[in-house]
CSV table of N, CA and C in Angstrom, one decimal:
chain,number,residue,atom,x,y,z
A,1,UNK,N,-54.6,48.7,-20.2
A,1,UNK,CA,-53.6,49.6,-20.7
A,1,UNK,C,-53.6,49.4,-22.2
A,2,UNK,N,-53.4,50.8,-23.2
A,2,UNK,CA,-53.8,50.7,-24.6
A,2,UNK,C,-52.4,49.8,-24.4
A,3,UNK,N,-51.9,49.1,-26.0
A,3,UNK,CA,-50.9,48.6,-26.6
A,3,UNK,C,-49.9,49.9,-26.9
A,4,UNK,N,-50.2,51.0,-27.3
A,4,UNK,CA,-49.4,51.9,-27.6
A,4,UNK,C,-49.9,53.2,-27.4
A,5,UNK,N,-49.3,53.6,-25.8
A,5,UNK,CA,-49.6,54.8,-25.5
A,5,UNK,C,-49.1,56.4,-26.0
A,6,UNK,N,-48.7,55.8,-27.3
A,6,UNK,CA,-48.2,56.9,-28.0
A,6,UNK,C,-49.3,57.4,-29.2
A,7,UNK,N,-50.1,56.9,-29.1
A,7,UNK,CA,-51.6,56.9,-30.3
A,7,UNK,C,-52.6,55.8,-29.0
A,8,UNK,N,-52.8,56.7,-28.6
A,8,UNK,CA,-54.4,56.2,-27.6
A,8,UNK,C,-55.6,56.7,-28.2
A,9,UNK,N,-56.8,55.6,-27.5
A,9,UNK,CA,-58.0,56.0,-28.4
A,9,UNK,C,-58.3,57.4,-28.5
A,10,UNK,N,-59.0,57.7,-29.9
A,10,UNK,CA,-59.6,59.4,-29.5
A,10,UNK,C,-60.5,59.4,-28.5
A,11,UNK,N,-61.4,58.7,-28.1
A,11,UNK,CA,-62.0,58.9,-27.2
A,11,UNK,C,-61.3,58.8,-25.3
A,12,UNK,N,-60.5,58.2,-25.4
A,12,UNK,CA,-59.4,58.6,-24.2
A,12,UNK,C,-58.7,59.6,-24.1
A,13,UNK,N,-58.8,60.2,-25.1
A,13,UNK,CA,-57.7,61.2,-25.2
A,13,UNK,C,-59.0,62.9,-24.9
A,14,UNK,N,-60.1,62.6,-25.5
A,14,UNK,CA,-61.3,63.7,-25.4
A,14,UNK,C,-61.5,63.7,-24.1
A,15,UNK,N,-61.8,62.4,-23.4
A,15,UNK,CA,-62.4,62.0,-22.3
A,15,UNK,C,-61.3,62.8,-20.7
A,16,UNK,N,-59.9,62.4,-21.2
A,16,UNK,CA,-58.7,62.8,-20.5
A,16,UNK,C,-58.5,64.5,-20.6
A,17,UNK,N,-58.9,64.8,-21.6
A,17,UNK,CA,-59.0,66.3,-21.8
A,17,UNK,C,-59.8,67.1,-21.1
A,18,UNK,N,-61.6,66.8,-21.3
A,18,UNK,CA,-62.1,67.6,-20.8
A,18,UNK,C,-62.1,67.0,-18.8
A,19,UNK,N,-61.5,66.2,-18.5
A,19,UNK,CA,-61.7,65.6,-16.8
A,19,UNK,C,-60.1,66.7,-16.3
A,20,UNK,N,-59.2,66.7,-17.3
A,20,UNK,CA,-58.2,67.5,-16.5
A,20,UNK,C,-58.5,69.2,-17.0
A,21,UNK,N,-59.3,69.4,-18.0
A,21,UNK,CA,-59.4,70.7,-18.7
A,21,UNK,C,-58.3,71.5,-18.9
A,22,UNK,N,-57.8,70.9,-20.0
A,22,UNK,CA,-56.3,70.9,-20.7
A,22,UNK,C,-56.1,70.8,-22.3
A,23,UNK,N,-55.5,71.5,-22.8
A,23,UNK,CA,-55.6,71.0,-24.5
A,23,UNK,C,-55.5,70.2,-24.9
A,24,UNK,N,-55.5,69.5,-26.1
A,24,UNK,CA,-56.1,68.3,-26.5
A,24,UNK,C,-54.1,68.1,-26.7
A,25,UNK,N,-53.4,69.1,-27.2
A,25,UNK,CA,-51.8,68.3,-27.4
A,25,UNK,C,-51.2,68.2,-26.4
A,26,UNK,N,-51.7,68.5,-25.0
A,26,UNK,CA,-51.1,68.8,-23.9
A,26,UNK,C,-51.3,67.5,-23.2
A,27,UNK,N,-53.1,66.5,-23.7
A,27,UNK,CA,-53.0,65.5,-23.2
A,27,UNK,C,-52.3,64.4,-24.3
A,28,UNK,N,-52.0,64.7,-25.5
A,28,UNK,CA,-51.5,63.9,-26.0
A,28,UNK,C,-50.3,63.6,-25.5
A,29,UNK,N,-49.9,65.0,-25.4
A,29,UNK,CA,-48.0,65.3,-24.6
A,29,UNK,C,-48.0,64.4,-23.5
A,30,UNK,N,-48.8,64.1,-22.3
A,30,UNK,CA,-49.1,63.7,-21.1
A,30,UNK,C,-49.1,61.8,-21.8
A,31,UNK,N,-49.9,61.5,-22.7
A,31,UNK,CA,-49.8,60.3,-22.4
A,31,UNK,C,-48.3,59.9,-23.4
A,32,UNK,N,-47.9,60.5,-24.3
A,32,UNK,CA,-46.8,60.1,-25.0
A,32,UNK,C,-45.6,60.0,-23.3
A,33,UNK,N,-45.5,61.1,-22.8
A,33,UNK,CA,-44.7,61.6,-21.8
A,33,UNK,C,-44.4,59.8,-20.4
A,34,UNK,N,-45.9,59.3,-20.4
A,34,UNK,CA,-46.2,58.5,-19.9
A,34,UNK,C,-45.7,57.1,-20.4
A,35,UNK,N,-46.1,57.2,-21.7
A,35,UNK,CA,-45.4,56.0,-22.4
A,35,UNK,C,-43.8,56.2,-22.5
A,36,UNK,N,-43.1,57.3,-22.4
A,36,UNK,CA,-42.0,57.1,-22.0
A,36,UNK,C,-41.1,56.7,-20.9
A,37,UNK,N,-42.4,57.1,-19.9
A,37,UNK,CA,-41.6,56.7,-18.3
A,37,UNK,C,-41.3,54.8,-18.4
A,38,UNK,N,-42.8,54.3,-18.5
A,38,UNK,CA,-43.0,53.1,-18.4
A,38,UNK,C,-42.0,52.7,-19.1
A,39,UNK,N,-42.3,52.8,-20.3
A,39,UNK,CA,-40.7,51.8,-20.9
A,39,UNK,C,-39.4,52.0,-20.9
A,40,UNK,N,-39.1,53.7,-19.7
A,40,UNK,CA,-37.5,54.1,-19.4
A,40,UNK,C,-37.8,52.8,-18.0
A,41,UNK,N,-38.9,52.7,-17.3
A,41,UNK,CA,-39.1,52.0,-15.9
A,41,UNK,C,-38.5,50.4,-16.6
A,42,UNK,N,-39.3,49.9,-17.8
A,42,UNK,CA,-39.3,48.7,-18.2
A,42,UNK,C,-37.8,48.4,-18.1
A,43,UNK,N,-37.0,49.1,-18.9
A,43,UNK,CA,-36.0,49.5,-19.5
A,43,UNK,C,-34.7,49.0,-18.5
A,44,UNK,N,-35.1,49.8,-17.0
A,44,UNK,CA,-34.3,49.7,-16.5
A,44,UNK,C,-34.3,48.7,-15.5
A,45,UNK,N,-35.4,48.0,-15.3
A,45,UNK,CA,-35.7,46.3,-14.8
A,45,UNK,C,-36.2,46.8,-13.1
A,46,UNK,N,-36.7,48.0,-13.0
A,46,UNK,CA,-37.2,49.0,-11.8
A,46,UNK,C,-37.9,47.3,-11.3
A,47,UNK,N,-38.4,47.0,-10.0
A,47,UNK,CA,-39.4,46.4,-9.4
A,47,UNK,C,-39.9,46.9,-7.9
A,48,UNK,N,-39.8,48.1,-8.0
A,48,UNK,CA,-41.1,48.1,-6.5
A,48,UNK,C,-41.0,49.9,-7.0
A,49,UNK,N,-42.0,50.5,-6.5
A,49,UNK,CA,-42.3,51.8,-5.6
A,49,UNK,C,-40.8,52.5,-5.8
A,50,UNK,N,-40.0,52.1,-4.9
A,50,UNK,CA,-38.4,53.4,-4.3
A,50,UNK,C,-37.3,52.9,-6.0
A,51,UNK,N,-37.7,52.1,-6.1
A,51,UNK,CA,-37.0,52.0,-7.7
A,51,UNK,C,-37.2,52.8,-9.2
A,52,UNK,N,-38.4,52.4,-9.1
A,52,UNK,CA,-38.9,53.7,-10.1
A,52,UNK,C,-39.1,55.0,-9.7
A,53,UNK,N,-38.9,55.4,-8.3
A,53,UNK,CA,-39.0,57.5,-7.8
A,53,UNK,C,-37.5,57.1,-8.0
A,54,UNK,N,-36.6,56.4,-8.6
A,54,UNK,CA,-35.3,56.8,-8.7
A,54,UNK,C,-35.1,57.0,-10.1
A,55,UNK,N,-36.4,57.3,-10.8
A,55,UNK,CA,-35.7,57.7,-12.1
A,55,UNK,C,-36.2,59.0,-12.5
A,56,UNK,N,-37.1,59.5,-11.6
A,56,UNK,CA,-37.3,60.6,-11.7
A,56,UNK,C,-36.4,61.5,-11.2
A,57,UNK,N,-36.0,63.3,-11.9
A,57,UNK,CA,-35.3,63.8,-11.6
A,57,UNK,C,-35.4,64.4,-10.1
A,58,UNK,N,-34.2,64.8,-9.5
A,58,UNK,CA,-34.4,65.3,-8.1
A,58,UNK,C,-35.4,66.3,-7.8
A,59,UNK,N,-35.8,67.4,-8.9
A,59,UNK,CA,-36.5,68.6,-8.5
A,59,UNK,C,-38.2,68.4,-9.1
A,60,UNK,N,-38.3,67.0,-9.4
A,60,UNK,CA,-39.5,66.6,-9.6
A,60,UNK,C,-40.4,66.7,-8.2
A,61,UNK,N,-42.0,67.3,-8.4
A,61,UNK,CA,-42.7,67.3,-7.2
A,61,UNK,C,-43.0,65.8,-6.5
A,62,UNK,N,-42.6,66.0,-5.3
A,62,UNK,CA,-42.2,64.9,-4.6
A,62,UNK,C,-43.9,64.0,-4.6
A,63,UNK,N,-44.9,64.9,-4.4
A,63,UNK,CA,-46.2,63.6,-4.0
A,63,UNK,C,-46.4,63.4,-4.9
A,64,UNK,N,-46.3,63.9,-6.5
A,64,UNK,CA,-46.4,63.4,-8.1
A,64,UNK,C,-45.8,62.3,-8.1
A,65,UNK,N,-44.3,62.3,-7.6
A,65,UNK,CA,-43.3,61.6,-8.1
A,65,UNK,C,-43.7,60.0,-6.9
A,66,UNK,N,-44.3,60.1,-5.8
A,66,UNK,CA,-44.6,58.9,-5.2
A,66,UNK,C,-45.8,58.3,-5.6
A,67,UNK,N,-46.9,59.3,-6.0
A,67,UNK,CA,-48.3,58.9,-6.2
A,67,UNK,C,-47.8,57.9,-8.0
A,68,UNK,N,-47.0,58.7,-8.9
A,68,UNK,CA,-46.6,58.1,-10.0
A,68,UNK,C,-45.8,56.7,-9.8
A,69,UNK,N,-45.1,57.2,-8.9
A,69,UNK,CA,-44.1,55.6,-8.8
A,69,UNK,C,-44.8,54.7,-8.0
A,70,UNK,N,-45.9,54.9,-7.2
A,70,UNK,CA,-46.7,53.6,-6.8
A,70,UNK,C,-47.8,53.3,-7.5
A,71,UNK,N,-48.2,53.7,-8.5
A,71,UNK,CA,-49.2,53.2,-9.7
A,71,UNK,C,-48.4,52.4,-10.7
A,72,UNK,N,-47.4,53.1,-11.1
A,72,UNK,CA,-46.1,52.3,-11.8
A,72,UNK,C,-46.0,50.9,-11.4
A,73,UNK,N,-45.5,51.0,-10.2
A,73,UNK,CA,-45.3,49.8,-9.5
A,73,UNK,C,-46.1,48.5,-9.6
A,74,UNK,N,-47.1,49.1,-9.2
A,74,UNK,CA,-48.4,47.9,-9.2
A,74,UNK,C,-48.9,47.4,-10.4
A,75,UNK,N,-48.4,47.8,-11.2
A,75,UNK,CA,-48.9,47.3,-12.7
A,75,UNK,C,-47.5,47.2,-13.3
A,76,UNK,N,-46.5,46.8,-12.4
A,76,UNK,CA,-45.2,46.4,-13.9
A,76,UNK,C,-45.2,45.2,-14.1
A,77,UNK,N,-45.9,44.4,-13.6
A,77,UNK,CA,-45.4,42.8,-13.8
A,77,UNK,C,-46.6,42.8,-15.0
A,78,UNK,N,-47.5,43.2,-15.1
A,78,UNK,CA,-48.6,43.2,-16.1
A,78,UNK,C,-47.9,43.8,-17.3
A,79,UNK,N,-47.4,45.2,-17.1
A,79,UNK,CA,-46.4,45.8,-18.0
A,79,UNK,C,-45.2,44.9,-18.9
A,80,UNK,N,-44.8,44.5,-17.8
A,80,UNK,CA,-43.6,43.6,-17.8
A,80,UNK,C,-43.6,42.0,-19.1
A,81,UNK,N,-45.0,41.7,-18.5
A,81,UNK,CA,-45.2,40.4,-19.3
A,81,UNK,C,-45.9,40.7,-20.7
A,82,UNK,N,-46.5,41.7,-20.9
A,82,UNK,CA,-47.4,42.3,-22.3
A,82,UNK,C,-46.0,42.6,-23.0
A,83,UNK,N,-44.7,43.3,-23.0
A,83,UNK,CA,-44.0,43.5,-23.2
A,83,UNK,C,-43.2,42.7,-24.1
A,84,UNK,N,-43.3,40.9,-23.1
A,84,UNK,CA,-42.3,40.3,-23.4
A,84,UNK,C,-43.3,39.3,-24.2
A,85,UNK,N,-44.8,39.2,-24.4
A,85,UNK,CA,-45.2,38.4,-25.3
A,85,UNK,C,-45.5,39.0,-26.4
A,86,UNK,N,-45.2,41.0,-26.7
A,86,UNK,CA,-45.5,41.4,-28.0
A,86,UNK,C,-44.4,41.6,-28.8
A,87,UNK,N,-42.8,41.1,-28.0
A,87,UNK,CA,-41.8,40.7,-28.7
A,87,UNK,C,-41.8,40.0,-30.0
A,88,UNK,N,-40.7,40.8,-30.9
A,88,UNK,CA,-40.9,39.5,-32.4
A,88,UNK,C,-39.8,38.6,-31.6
A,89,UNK,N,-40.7,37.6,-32.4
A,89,UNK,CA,-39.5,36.3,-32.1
A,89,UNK,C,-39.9,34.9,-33.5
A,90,UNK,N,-39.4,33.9,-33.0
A,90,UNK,CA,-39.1,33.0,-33.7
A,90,UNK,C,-40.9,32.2,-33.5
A,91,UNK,N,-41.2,31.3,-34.6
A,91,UNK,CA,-42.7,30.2,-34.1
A,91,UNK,C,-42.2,29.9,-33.3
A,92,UNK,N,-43.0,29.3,-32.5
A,92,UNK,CA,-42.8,28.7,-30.9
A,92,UNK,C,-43.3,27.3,-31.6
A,93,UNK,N,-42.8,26.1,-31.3
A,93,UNK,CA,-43.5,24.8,-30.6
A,93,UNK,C,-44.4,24.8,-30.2
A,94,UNK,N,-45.7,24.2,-30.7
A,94,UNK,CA,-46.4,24.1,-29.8
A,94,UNK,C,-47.3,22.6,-29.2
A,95,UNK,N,-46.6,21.7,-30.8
A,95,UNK,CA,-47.0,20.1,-30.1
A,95,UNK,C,-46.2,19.5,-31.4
A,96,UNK,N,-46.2,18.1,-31.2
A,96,UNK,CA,-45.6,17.8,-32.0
A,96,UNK,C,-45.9,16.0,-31.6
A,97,UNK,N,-46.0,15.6,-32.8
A,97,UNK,CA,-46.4,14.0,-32.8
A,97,UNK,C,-45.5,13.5,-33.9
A,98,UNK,N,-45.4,12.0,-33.9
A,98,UNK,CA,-44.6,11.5,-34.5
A,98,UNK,C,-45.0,9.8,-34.7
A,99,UNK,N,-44.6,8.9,-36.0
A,99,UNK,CA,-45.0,7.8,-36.6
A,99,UNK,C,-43.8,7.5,-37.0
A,100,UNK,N,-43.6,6.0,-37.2
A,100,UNK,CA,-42.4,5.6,-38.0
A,100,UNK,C,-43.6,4.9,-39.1
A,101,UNK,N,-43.0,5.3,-40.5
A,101,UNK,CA,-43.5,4.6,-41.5
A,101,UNK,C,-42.3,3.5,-42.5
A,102,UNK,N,-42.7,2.5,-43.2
A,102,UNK,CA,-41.5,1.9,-43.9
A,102,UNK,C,-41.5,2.1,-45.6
A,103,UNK,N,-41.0,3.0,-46.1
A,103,UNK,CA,-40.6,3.0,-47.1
A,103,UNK,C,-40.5,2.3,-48.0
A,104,UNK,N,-41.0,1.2,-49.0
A,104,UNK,CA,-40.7,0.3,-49.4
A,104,UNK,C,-40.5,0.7,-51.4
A,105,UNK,N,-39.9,-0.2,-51.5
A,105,UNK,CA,-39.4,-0.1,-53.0
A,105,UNK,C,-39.1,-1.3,-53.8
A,106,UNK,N,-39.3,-2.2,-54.8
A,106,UNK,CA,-39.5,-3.1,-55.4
A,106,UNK,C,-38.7,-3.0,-56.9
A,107,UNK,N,-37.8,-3.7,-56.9
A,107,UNK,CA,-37.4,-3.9,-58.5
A,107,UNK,C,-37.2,-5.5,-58.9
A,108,UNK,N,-37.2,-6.0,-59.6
A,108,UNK,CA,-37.1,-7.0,-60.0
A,108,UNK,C,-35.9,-8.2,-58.8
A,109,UNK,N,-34.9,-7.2,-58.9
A,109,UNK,CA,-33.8,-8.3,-58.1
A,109,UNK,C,-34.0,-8.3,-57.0
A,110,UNK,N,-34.9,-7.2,-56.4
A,110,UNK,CA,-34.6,-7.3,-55.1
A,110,UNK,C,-35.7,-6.5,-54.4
A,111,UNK,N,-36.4,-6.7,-52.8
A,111,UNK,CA,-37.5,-5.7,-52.4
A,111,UNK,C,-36.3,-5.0,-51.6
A,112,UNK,N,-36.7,-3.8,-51.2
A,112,UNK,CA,-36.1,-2.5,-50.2
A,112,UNK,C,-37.2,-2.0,-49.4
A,113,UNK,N,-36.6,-2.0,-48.1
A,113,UNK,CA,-37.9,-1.7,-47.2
A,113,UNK,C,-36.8,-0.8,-46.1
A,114,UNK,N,-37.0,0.6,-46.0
A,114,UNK,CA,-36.3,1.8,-45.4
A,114,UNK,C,-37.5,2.7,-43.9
A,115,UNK,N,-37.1,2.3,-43.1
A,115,UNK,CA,-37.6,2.7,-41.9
A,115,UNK,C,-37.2,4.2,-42.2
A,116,UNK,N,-38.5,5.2,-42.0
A,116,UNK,CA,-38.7,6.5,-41.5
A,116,UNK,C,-39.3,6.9,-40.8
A,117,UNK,N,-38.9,8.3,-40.3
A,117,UNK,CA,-39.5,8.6,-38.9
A,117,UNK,C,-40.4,9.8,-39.9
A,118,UNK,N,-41.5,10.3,-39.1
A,118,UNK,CA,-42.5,11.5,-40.3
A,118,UNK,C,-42.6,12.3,-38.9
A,119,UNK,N,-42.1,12.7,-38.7
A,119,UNK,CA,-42.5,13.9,-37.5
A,119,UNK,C,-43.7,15.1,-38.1
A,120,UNK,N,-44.7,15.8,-37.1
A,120,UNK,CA,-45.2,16.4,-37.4
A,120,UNK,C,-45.4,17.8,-36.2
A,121,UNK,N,-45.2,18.7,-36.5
A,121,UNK,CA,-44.8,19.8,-35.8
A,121,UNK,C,-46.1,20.6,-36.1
A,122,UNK,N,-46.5,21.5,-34.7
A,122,UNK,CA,-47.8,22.1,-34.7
A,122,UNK,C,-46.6,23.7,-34.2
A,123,UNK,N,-46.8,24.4,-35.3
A,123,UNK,CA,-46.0,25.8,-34.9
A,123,UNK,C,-47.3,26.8,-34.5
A,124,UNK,N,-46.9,28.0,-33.9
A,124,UNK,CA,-47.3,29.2,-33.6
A,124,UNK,C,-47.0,30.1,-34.1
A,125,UNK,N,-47.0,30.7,-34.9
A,125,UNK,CA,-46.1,31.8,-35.9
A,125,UNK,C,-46.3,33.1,-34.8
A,126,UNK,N,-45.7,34.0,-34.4
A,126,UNK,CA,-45.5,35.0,-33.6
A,126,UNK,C,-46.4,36.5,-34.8
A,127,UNK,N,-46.8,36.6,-34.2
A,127,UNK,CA,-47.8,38.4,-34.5
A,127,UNK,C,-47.6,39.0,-33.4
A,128,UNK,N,-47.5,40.4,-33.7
A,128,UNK,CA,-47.2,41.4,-32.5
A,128,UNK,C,-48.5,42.1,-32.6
A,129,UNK,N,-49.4,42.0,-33.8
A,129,UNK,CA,-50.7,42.6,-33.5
A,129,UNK,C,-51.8,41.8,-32.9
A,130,UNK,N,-52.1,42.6,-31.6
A,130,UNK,CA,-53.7,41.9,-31.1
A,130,UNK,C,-54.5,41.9,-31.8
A,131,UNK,N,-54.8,42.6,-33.2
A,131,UNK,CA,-56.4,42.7,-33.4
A,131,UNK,C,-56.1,41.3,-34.0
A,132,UNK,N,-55.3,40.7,-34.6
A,132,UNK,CA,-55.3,39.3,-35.0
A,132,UNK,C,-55.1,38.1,-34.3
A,133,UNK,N,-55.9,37.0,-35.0
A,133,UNK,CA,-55.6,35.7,-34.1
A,133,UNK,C,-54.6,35.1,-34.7
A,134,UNK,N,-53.3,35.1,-34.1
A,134,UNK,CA,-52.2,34.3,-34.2
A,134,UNK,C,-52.4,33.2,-34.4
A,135,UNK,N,-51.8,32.8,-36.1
A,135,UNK,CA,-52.1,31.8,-36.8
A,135,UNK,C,-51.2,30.7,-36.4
A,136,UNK,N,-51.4,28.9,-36.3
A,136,UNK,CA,-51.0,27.5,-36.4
A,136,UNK,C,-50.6,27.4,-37.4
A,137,UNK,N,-49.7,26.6,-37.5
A,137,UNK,CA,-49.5,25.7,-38.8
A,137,UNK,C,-49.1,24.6,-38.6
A,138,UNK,N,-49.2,23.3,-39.2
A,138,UNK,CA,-48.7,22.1,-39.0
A,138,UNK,C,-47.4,21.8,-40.0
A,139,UNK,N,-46.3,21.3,-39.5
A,139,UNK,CA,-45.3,21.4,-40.9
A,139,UNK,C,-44.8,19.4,-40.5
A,140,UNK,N,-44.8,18.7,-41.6
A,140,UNK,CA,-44.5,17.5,-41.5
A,140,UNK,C,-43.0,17.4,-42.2
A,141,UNK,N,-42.3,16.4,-40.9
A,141,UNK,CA,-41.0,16.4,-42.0
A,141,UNK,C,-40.4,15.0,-42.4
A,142,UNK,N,-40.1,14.5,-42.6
A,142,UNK,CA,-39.7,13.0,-43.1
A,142,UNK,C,-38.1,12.8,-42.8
A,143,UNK,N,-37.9,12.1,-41.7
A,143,UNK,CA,-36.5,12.0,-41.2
A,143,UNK,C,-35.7,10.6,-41.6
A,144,UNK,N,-34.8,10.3,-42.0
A,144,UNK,CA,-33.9,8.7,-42.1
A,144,UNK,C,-33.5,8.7,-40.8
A,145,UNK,N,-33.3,7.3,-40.1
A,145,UNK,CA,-32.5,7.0,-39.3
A,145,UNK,C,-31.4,7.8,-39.0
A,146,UNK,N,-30.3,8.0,-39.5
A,146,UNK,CA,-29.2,8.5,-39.7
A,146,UNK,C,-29.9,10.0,-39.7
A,147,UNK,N,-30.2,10.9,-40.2
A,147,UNK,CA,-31.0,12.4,-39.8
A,147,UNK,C,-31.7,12.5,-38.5
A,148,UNK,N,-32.6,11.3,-38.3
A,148,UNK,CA,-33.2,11.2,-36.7
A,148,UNK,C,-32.1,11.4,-35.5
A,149,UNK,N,-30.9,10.5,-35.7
A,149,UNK,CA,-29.6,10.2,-34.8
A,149,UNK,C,-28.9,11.3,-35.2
A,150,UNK,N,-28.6,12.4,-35.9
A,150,UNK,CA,-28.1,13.4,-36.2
A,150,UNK,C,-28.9,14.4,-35.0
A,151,UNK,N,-29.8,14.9,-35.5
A,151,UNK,CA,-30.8,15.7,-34.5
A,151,UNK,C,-31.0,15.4,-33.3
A,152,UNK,N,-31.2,14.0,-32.8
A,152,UNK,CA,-31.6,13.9,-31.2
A,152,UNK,C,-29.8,14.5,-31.0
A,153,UNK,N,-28.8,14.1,-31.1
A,153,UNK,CA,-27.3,14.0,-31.0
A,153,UNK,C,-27.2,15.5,-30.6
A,154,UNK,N,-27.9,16.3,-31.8
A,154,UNK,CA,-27.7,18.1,-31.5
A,154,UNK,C,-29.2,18.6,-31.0
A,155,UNK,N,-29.8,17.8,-30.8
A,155,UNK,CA,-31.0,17.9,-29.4
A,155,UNK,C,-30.7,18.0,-27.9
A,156,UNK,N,-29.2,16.9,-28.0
A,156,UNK,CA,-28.7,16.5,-26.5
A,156,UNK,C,-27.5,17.6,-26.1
A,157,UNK,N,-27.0,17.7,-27.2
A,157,UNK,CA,-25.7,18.6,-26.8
A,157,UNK,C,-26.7,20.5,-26.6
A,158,UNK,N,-27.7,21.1,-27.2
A,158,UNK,CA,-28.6,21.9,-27.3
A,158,UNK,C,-29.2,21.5,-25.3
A,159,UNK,N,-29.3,20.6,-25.0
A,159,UNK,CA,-30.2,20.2,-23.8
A,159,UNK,C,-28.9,20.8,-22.9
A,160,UNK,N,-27.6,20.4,-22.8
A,160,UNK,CA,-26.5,20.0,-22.4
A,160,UNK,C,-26.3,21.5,-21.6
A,161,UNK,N,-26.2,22.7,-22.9
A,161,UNK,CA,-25.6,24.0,-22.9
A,161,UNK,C,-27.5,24.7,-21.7
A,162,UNK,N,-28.1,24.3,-22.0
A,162,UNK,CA,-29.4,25.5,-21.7
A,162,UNK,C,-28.9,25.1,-20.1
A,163,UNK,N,-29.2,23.6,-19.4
A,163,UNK,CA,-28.7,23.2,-18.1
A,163,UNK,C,-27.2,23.8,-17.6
A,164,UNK,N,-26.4,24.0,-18.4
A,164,UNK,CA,-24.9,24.5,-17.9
A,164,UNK,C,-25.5,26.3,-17.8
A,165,UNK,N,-26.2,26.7,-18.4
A,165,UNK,CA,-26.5,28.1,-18.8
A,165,UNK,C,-27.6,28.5,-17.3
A,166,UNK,N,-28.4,27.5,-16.9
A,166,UNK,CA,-29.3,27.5,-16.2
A,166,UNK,C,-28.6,27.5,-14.8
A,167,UNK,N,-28.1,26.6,-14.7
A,167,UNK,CA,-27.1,26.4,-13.0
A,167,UNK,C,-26.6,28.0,-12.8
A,168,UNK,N,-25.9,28.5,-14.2
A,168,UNK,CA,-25.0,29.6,-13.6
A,168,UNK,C,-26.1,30.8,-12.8
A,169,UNK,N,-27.4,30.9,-13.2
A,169,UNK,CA,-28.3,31.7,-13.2
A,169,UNK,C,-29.1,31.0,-11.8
């Protein structure tokens, strides 16, 4: 399935033309027409065959409207999931390691030695275009005791709500 059946290749679009022998905006009309069902289908969270012939209108030709809604069908979970990973969203996690190192500091009266935590985070930055390879980054951050015990604190209460959010579901 193209990424955006509203601009399909020229050559799908020639190829679709001369096999139905139809004008060339008639098949463009046809797949724009197509890319609208799918994502009214997406839209409306359709899952089988008799779900999707329910969004077609009543006076729609009935073997179109079954032959369409069981091609639909068979390909929405493929639909379904292309959809939800070409979402914009936030970097994703994708690993993350961690060292404590000790800080140390020296002045005349006195030495200072400060426990830190260096966390190291491997992100995925989100692209919605395929022709690119979705870029990594590594981002290091340097935590105090007291900022480490901050975070795990709103790590747990964060853990707390997704499990209360998850049962109701």
């Amino acid at each position: 399935m193209y990424k955006d059946l509203i601009h399909p290749p020229e050559e799908v679009v020639k190829k679709t033309t001369d096999n139905l022998k139809i004008e060339t905006q008639d098949t463009v009309a046809l797949f724009r027409s197509l890319s609208s069902l799918i994502r009214l289908v997406l839209f409306r969270m359709c899952t089988d065959a008799a779900s999707v012939a329910k969004v077609f209108p009543d006076n729609f030709h009935k073997n179109l409207k079954e032959l369409l809604s069981k091609i639909i069908a068979e390909n929405l979970s493929n639909w379904r999931s292309r959809t939800i990973s070409n979402q914009v969203s936030l970097p994703k996690l994708i690993d993350f390691d961690w060292r404590v190192d000790i800080k140390s500091s020296s002045d005349s009266l006195s030495r200072m030695s400060v426990p830190t935590c260096i966390l190291q985070l491997k992100i995925q930055e989100d692209t919605t275009n395929t022709e690119s390879v979705t870029g990594t980054q590594s981002l290091n951050v340097e935590l105090s005791k007291e900022k480490l015990e901050a975070m795990l604190d709103g790590l747990g209460k964060i853990r707390g709500q997704l499990n209360s959010v998850a049962k109701r579901n």
